[in-house]
Amino acid sequence: MNSYKHILLAVDFFEQCDPVIHRAQELAARYQAKLSIVHVVDSLPITDAGYGADIPFNLDLTAELMANAKTRLATLAKQLAIADNDQWLEMGSPKTEIIRIAIENKVDLIIVGSHGRHGLALLLGSTANGVLHYAPCDVLAVRLQDTQ
Ligand code: AMP
């Protein structure tokens, strides 16, 4: 049977992400694998669809988002006993950054939620879908129920 050695948990910190975290914890324990986490602060500009105007990210807001994300990531890492150098806080496109971190760190299993903030519009959310298509390794999409 396949034995995973390095599992990467991609966490978006939306309300429903607990089952994804628990599954990653459970599988890391079962395979005695290293567990890393990644969160990506999306760098896409906010678009006001109603008026068709792009509101660019201002630098202060970006710094604040990164600072908040860093705190949340550190809290989760502590809870999961993940070392500092196995926590990844990135900025950019979530799927691109998740794949990059997986390749650079020889991850052999990526764990994502079936959908997050993009909701159930897609059976697999856009990040989950992108990761599944481009991952160099196995991907587990933990099925999340819609709460809306
Ligand atoms: P989505 O495709 O946005 O519906 O999200 C599906 C899953 O992709 C989430 O449950 C997370 O596991 C992962 N994901 C989405 N956005 C991010 C992000 N910004 N950083 C890390 N993981 C993410």
Coordinates of C-alpha atoms and ligand atoms in Angstrom, one line a residue:
M1 CA 0.0 0.0 0.0
N2 CA 1.1 3.5 -0.8
S3 CA 2.7 5.2 2.2
Y4 CA 2.6 9.0 2.1
K5 CA 5.6 10.7 3.5
H6 CA 4.7 14.4 3.1
I7 CA 1.2 15.7 3.2
L8 CA 0.3 19.3 2.3
L9 CA -2.9 20.7 3.8
A10 CA -4.2 23.7 1.8
V11 CA -6.4 25.8 4.1
D12 CA -8.6 28.7 3.2
F13 CA -9.9 29.5 6.7
F14 CA -13.5 29.6 5.6
E15 CA -16.1 28.4 8.1
Q16 CA -16.4 24.9 6.8
C17 CA -12.7 24.0 6.6
D18 CA -12.6 22.0 9.9
P19 CA -13.3 18.6 8.2
V20 CA -10.4 19.2 5.8
I21 CA -8.0 20.0 8.7
H22 CA -9.2 16.9 10.7
R23 CA -8.7 14.6 7.7
A24 CA -5.2 15.9 7.1
Q25 CA -4.4 15.3 10.8
E26 CA -5.8 11.8 10.7
L27 CA -3.9 10.8 7.5
A28 CA -0.6 12.3 8.7
A29 CA -0.9 10.2 11.9
R30 CA -2.0 7.1 10.0
Y31 CA 1.0 7.3 7.6
Q32 CA 3.4 8.8 10.1
A33 CA 3.9 11.5 7.4
K34 CA 5.2 15.0 7.7
L35 CA 2.3 17.5 7.7
S36 CA 2.8 20.9 6.2
I37 CA 0.2 23.7 5.7
V38 CA -0.2 26.4 3.1
H39 CA -2.4 29.4 2.9
V40 CA -2.4 31.8 0.0
V41 CA -3.5 35.4 0.2
D42 CA -5.2 35.9 -3.1
S43 CA -3.5 38.8 -5.0
L44 CA -6.3 39.3 -7.5
P45 CA -7.7 42.8 -7.6
I46 CA -11.2 43.2 -6.1
T47 CA -13.7 43.7 -9.0
D48 CA -16.8 45.7 -8.5
A49 CA -19.0 43.8 -11.0
G50 CA -21.9 46.2 -10.7
Y51 CA -20.0 49.2 -12.0
G52 CA -17.4 47.3 -14.0
A53 CA -14.6 49.1 -12.2
D54 CA -11.5 47.4 -10.8
I55 CA -10.6 48.5 -7.3
P56 CA -6.9 47.6 -7.0
F57 CA -5.6 46.1 -3.8
N58 CA -3.9 48.9 -1.9
L59 CA -0.7 48.0 -0.2
D60 CA -1.9 48.6 3.3
L61 CA -4.8 46.3 2.9
T62 CA -2.5 43.6 1.5
A63 CA -0.2 44.0 4.5
E64 CA -3.1 43.7 6.9
L65 CA -4.4 40.6 5.1
M66 CA -1.0 39.0 5.3
A67 CA -0.6 39.8 9.0
N68 CA -4.1 38.4 9.8
A69 CA -3.4 35.3 7.7
K70 CA 0.0 34.8 9.4
T71 CA -1.7 34.8 12.9
R72 CA -4.3 32.4 11.8
L73 CA -1.8 30.1 10.2
A74 CA 0.5 30.2 13.2
T75 CA -2.5 29.3 15.5
L76 CA -3.5 26.4 13.4
A77 CA 0.1 25.2 13.0
K78 CA 0.5 25.2 16.8
Q79 CA -2.7 23.2 17.2
L80 CA -1.4 20.6 14.7
A81 CA 2.2 20.7 16.0
I82 CA 3.6 21.9 12.7
A83 CA 7.1 23.4 12.8
D84 CA 7.7 26.9 11.5
N85 CA 9.5 25.8 8.4
D86 CA 6.6 23.6 7.4
Q87 CA 4.1 26.5 7.3
W88 CA 3.7 28.4 4.0
L89 CA 2.1 31.7 3.7
E90 CA 2.1 32.9 0.1
M91 CA 0.6 35.6 -2.0
G92 CA -0.7 35.0 -5.5
S93 CA -3.0 32.6 -7.2
P94 CA -4.0 29.8 -4.7
K95 CA -3.8 26.9 -7.1
T96 CA -0.5 28.1 -8.6
E97 CA 1.1 28.6 -5.2
I98 CA -0.2 25.3 -3.8
I99 CA 1.2 23.4 -6.7
R100 CA 4.6 25.3 -6.5
I101 CA 4.9 24.5 -2.8
A102 CA 4.0 20.9 -3.4
I103 CA 6.7 20.5 -6.1
E104 CA 9.4 22.4 -4.3
N105 CA 8.9 20.3 -1.1
K106 CA 8.4 16.9 -2.7
V107 CA 4.8 16.6 -1.3
D108 CA 3.2 13.3 -2.2
L109 CA -0.4 14.1 -1.1
I110 CA -2.2 17.4 -1.2
I111 CA -5.4 17.8 0.8
V112 CA -8.0 20.4 -0.1
G113 CA -11.7 20.9 0.5
S114 CA -14.1 20.0 -2.3
H115 CA -15.2 23.7 -2.3
G116 CA -14.6 26.8 -0.2
R117 CA -15.5 30.3 -0.8
H118 CA -16.5 29.6 -4.4
G119 CA -19.3 27.5 -3.1
L120 CA -21.1 24.7 -4.8
A121 CA -21.4 26.4 -8.2
L122 CA -18.7 23.9 -9.3
L123 CA -18.8 20.4 -8.0
L124 CA -15.2 20.9 -7.2
G125 CA -14.3 24.5 -6.4
S126 CA -12.0 26.3 -8.7
T127 CA -9.0 25.9 -6.5
A128 CA -9.6 22.3 -5.9
N129 CA -10.2 21.8 -9.6
G130 CA -7.0 23.6 -10.6
V131 CA -4.9 21.7 -8.0
L132 CA -6.4 18.4 -9.2
H133 CA -5.4 19.1 -12.8
Y134 CA -1.9 20.3 -12.2
A135 CA -0.7 18.5 -9.1
P136 CA 2.4 16.3 -9.4
C137 CA 1.1 13.9 -6.8
D138 CA -2.2 12.5 -5.3
V139 CA -4.9 15.0 -4.3
L140 CA -7.6 14.3 -1.8
A141 CA -10.6 16.6 -2.0
V142 CA -12.5 16.3 1.3
R143 CA -16.2 16.5 0.5
L144 CA -17.8 19.5 2.3
Q145 CA -21.5 20.0 2.7
D146 CA -23.0 23.2 1.7
T147 CA -24.3 25.1 4.7
Q148 CA -26.2 27.8 2.8
Ligands
AMP1 P1 -12.4 26.7 -3.7 O1 -11.9 26.2 -4.9 O2 -12.0 28.2 -3.4 O3 -13.9 26.5 -3.5 O4 -11.7 26.0 -2.5 C1 -11.5 24.6 -2.4 C2 -10.4 24.2 -1.5 O5 -9.1 24.8 -2.0 C3 -10.5 24.8 -0.1 O6 -11.3 24.0 0.8 C4 -9.0 24.8 0.4 O7 -8.6 23.5 0.7 C5 -8.3 25.2 -0.9 N1 -8.1 26.6 -1.0 C6 -8.9 27.6 -1.6 N2 -8.4 28.8 -1.5 C7 -7.2 28.7 -0.8 C8 -6.2 29.6 -0.3 N3 -6.4 30.9 -0.6 N4 -5.2 29.1 0.3 C9 -5.0 27.8 0.5 N5 -5.9 26.9 0.1 C10 -7.0 27.3 -0.5

